[in-house]
Coordinates of C-alpha atoms in Angstrom, one line a residue:
M101 CA -0.3 -0.4 -0.2
G102 CA 2.8 2.5 1.5
I103 CA 3.1 5.4 3.3
L104 CA 3.0 9.0 3.0
V105 CA 5.5 11.0 4.9
V106 CA 5.7 15.0 5.5
G107 CA 8.7 15.8 8.5
T108 CA 11.8 17.5 8.3
V109 CA 15.3 16.0 6.4
A110 CA 18.0 18.0 9.0
F111 CA 21.3 18.4 10.4
D112 CA 21.5 17.3 14.0
T113 CA 24.3 17.5 15.8
V114 CA 23.7 15.6 19.3
K115 CA 25.8 14.9 22.5
T116 CA 25.2 12.7 24.6
P117 CA 27.2 10.3 27.5
E118 CA 28.4 8.2 24.7
G119 CA 30.3 10.9 22.6
E120 CA 29.1 13.0 20.0
A121 CA 27.6 13.7 16.2
N122 CA 27.8 17.3 14.4
D123 CA 25.8 17.3 11.4
A124 CA 25.1 14.2 10.7
I125 CA 21.5 13.6 8.9
G126 CA 18.6 14.1 10.8
G127 CA 15.0 14.8 10.4
S128 CA 11.8 13.3 11.2
A129 CA 11.0 12.5 7.8
T130 CA 15.0 10.8 7.4
Y131 CA 13.9 8.8 10.6
F132 CA 10.5 7.1 10.3
S133 CA 11.4 6.5 6.5
A134 CA 13.9 4.4 7.4
A135 CA 12.1 2.3 9.8
A136 CA 9.2 2.0 7.9
S137 CA 10.6 0.8 4.0
F138 CA 11.6 -3.1 5.9
Y139 CA 7.9 -3.0 5.8
T140 CA 6.6 -1.1 2.6
P141 CA 7.2 1.3 0.0
V142 CA 7.7 5.3 1.7
D143 CA 6.9 8.6 -0.5
V144 CA 8.7 11.3 1.0
I145 CA 7.9 15.3 1.5
A146 CA 10.1 17.5 3.0
V147 CA 12.7 20.2 2.2
V148 CA 16.0 20.7 1.8
G149 CA 18.4 23.6 1.6
N150 CA 21.1 23.6 -1.2
D151 CA 24.0 22.7 1.0
F152 CA 22.6 19.1 1.6
P153 CA 24.3 16.0 0.3
M154 CA 21.5 13.9 -1.2
A155 CA 23.5 11.3 -1.1
S156 CA 23.8 10.7 1.5
L157 CA 19.9 9.3 1.5
D158 CA 21.4 6.8 -1.6
F159 CA 20.4 4.2 1.0
L160 CA 16.6 5.0 1.3
R161 CA 16.3 5.2 -2.2
E162 CA 17.6 1.4 -2.4
R163 CA 14.8 0.3 0.1
Q164 CA 11.6 1.9 -1.2
V165 CA 11.9 5.4 -0.2
D166 CA 10.8 7.6 -3.4
V167 CA 12.8 10.7 -2.1
S168 CA 11.3 12.9 -5.4
G169 CA 9.3 14.7 -2.9
L170 CA 12.2 15.9 -1.6
E171 CA 12.0 20.0 -2.8
V172 CA 16.2 21.5 -3.3
K173 CA 15.7 25.4 -2.2
E174 CA 17.9 27.8 -1.8
G175 CA 19.6 28.2 1.5
K176 CA 21.0 26.2 4.3
T177 CA 18.8 23.4 5.4
F178 CA 17.1 22.8 8.6
R179 CA 19.5 21.8 11.8
W180 CA 19.0 21.3 15.7
A181 CA 21.8 20.8 17.9
G182 CA 20.8 19.3 21.2
E183 CA 23.1 17.1 24.8
Y184 CA 21.7 14.3 26.5
A185 CA 21.9 13.5 30.1
A186 CA 23.4 11.2 31.5
N187 CA 19.7 9.1 31.6
M188 CA 19.3 9.7 27.5
N189 CA 15.5 10.9 28.9
D190 CA 15.9 14.2 29.8
R191 CA 17.3 16.3 26.0
R192 CA 18.5 20.4 26.2
T193 CA 17.5 21.8 23.2
I194 CA 20.7 24.0 22.4
D195 CA 20.0 25.3 19.0
T196 CA 17.1 25.1 15.9
Q197 CA 17.7 26.7 13.0
L198 CA 14.6 26.5 10.6
N199 CA 16.3 27.8 7.4
V200 CA 14.7 26.5 4.3
I201 CA 12.1 25.2 6.3
S202 CA 10.0 28.6 7.4
G203 CA 8.0 29.2 4.2
F204 CA 8.3 26.1 3.4
K205 CA 4.5 24.7 2.3
P206 CA 3.9 21.6 0.2
V207 CA 2.0 21.1 -2.8
L208 CA 1.7 17.0 -3.4
A209 CA 1.3 15.3 -6.9
E210 CA -1.8 13.1 -7.6
R211 CA 0.3 9.8 -6.8
H212 CA 0.9 11.8 -3.5
R213 CA -2.7 12.8 -2.4
A214 CA -4.2 9.0 -3.2
H215 CA -2.1 8.0 -0.3
D216 CA -4.3 5.6 2.7
H217 CA -1.6 5.8 4.7
V218 CA 0.0 8.9 5.4
F219 CA 2.0 10.0 9.0
L220 CA 2.4 13.9 9.5
A221 CA 5.6 14.0 11.6
N222 CA 6.3 16.4 14.0
L223 CA 5.7 20.4 12.1
D224 CA 3.7 23.9 12.1
P225 CA 0.1 22.2 12.1
D226 CA -1.1 24.9 9.8
I227 CA 1.3 22.1 7.2
Q228 CA 0.1 19.3 8.6
R229 CA -3.3 20.8 8.0
D230 CA -2.8 21.8 4.7
V231 CA -1.5 18.0 3.7
L232 CA -4.3 16.6 5.4
D233 CA -6.2 19.2 3.3
Q234 CA -4.6 17.9 -0.3
T235 CA -5.5 14.4 0.8
C236 CA -8.9 15.0 2.0
R237 CA -10.5 11.2 2.2
T238 CA -13.6 12.8 2.3
D239 CA -12.4 12.7 -1.8
H240 CA -12.0 8.5 -1.7
P241 CA -14.7 7.4 0.7
G242 CA -13.2 4.4 -0.6
R243 CA -10.0 4.1 1.6
T244 CA -9.3 2.4 4.6
G245 CA -5.9 3.7 5.7
V246 CA -5.3 5.3 8.8
V247 CA -3.7 8.7 9.1
A248 CA -1.7 9.4 12.6
C249 CA 0.6 12.3 13.3
D250 CA 2.6 13.4 15.6
T251 CA 3.2 17.1 17.6
M252 CA 5.1 18.6 20.5
D253 CA 5.5 21.0 23.3
F254 CA 6.3 24.7 20.5
W255 CA 3.3 23.7 18.9
I256 CA 1.2 22.6 21.3
E257 CA 2.0 25.9 23.4
G258 CA 1.9 28.1 20.1
Q259 CA -0.4 27.2 17.8
R260 CA -2.6 25.3 19.4
T261 CA -5.6 25.9 18.0
S262 CA -4.2 25.1 14.0
L263 CA -2.7 21.9 15.9
L264 CA -6.8 21.1 17.0
S265 CA -7.6 22.1 13.6
T266 CA -5.4 19.0 12.5
L267 CA -6.3 16.8 15.5
S268 CA -10.0 16.5 13.9
G269 CA -8.8 14.9 11.0
V270 CA -6.4 12.4 12.2
D271 CA -6.8 8.7 12.7
V272 CA -3.8 8.2 15.7
L273 CA -1.6 10.8 17.8
I274 CA 1.7 10.2 18.4
I275 CA 3.1 12.1 21.1
N276 CA 5.0 11.9 24.2
D277 CA 3.9 11.5 27.8
S278 CA 4.4 15.1 29.5
E279 CA 2.9 17.0 26.1
A280 CA -0.5 14.8 26.1
L281 CA -0.2 16.2 29.3
Q282 CA 0.1 19.7 28.1
L283 CA -2.1 19.4 26.0
V284 CA -4.9 19.1 28.0
D285 CA -4.0 20.5 31.1
D286 CA -4.4 17.6 33.6
H287 CA -1.9 15.3 34.7
S288 CA -3.5 12.5 35.3
L289 CA -2.3 10.3 31.9
V290 CA -5.4 7.9 31.7
R291 CA -7.3 11.5 31.7
A292 CA -5.4 12.5 29.4
A293 CA -4.9 10.4 26.3
E294 CA -9.1 9.7 27.5
R295 CA -9.5 13.2 26.9
I296 CA -7.9 13.8 23.5
L297 CA -10.2 10.8 22.6
E298 CA -12.6 14.2 21.9
L299 CA -10.5 16.2 19.8
G300 CA -11.0 13.3 16.9
P301 CA -8.8 11.0 17.0
R302 CA -9.9 7.1 17.3
A303 CA -6.9 6.4 18.8
V304 CA -2.9 7.5 21.2
V305 CA -0.3 6.4 21.4
V306 CA 1.5 8.0 24.7
K307 CA 5.3 7.5 24.0
R308 CA 7.1 7.0 27.8
G309 CA 10.7 6.8 26.8
A310 CA 12.6 4.3 27.9
H311 CA 9.3 3.2 30.1
G312 CA 7.1 2.2 26.9
A313 CA 4.3 3.3 25.3
T314 CA 0.7 3.2 25.5
L315 CA -2.0 2.9 23.6
C316 CA -5.7 4.3 24.0
T317 CA -8.6 4.0 21.9
R318 CA -12.3 4.2 23.4
D319 CA -12.7 0.5 24.4
A320 CA -9.2 -0.5 24.9
W321 CA -6.5 0.3 27.0
F322 CA -3.0 -1.5 25.9
G323 CA 0.3 -0.9 26.9
I324 CA 4.6 -2.4 26.0
P325 CA 7.8 -1.9 27.8
S326 CA 10.3 -0.8 25.9
Y327 CA 12.7 -3.9 24.5
P328 CA 15.3 -3.4 26.9
V329 CA 18.8 -2.3 25.4
A330 CA 21.9 -2.5 27.1
D331 CA 24.2 0.8 25.5
V332 CA 22.3 3.2 24.6
V333 CA 24.2 5.2 22.7
D334 CA 21.8 8.5 20.8
P335 CA 17.7 8.6 21.4
T336 CA 17.3 11.0 18.3
G337 CA 14.4 10.3 16.5
A338 CA 13.4 7.1 18.3
G339 CA 9.9 8.3 18.2
D340 CA 10.3 9.2 14.5
T341 CA 11.7 5.2 14.5
F342 CA 8.7 4.0 16.5
A343 CA 5.9 5.1 14.8
G344 CA 7.6 4.1 11.7
G345 CA 7.5 0.3 12.5
F346 CA 4.0 1.4 13.6
M347 CA 2.7 2.6 10.9
G348 CA 4.9 0.5 8.6
Y349 CA 3.7 -2.7 9.7
L350 CA -0.1 -1.6 9.5
A351 CA 0.4 -0.2 5.6
R352 CA 1.6 -3.6 5.1
S353 CA -1.3 -6.0 6.4
G354 CA -3.8 -4.0 5.8
D355 CA -5.2 -4.3 8.9
T356 CA -6.9 -1.5 10.9
G357 CA -8.1 -2.8 13.6
V358 CA -7.4 -2.5 17.6
S359 CA -5.6 -5.8 17.2
A360 CA -3.2 -4.7 14.6
L361 CA -2.6 -1.7 16.6
K362 CA -1.3 -3.3 19.4
R363 CA 0.8 -5.5 17.1
A364 CA 1.6 -2.0 15.1
M365 CA 3.0 -1.1 18.6
V366 CA 5.3 -4.5 19.3
H367 CA 7.2 -2.9 15.8
G368 CA 7.3 0.6 17.0
S369 CA 9.2 -0.5 20.1
V370 CA 11.4 -2.8 18.2
M371 CA 12.5 -0.5 15.3
A372 CA 12.8 2.5 18.1
S373 CA 15.1 0.2 20.0
F374 CA 17.8 -0.4 16.5
N375 CA 17.6 3.0 16.4
V376 CA 19.2 4.3 20.2
E377 CA 21.7 2.2 19.5
D378 CA 24.0 4.4 17.3
F379 CA 24.5 8.3 16.3
S380 CA 22.4 9.3 13.0
V381 CA 20.4 7.2 11.0
R382 CA 23.2 4.3 11.4
R383 CA 22.1 1.7 12.9
L384 CA 19.2 2.1 10.4
E385 CA 21.7 2.2 7.6
S386 CA 23.3 -1.2 8.6
L387 CA 19.8 -3.2 10.1
T388 CA 18.7 -6.1 8.0
E389 CA 16.0 -7.9 8.4
A390 CA 16.8 -11.1 9.8
E391 CA 17.7 -8.8 12.5
I392 CA 14.0 -7.3 13.5
S393 CA 12.8 -10.4 12.8
D394 CA 15.1 -12.0 15.5
R395 CA 14.5 -9.0 17.8
H396 CA 11.0 -8.7 17.2
D397 CA 10.8 -12.6 18.4
R398 CA 12.3 -12.0 21.6
F399 CA 10.3 -9.5 22.6
M400 CA 7.4 -12.0 22.0
E401 CA 8.4 -14.1 24.2
M402 CA 9.1 -11.3 26.8
I403 CA 5.5 -9.7 26.7
T404 CA 2.7 -13.1 26.8
P405 CA 3.0 -14.7 29.4

């Protein structure tokens, strides 16, 4: 079936207790597509500057990822710099340079509009809503895929009205625990997830970092731990990689019921566990399907009574 992802392709400068990576390839669309491509073809919509080394995405092209929707504009590519504390859960943003992302307004080709499965990665909610309208499923009543989105505190604080408009049109919101609480101004994660469902999504996936993830629908709750990783090197992109495994599984299976969402959670956790083992997308670049299958089986043994 394939997936359309709209997000960022970026340069990341990251410092963790395990080392540093300077101007490494990153961005939500990059991490997402690197993970999802193990399950299904992916079309990427993003923008970079003319300083971006396109050859760095060759490994994605070799893996069913179409980057023809990657716009190259005059100027500099989006850059982010951050530092992680010793526990790898607490992160401090040092610098954010939007650069060519400012003013980005994607216009989808007809083949992109036809996608059943769409992931709106962490971006300006106005961009998310615009893309959502361009892929509006009311024009195609037979569509049965999943539209999911991610967001963050910056958009919750600064563009709440636009974000709520986006949430009213998606099937799944993938969000971390602190931002779920912030979105509905609550201190109970259970209540927060239930209140988010009232905003439009039929499912909420709450990411809890090293503590796993929780799925909430109107009829069910489901939680899984994180796959235990002995040596965490860099958590950057773990959430996007989780989303890639989650959405990738749904697209490949063709099933969007609650049971499929639960299975997709497992695949998301498995993919995220590989991502944290090295800086940037290095581990995802060297990853094999055999490794994924083996870790998935091990994880299922851990969580199945």
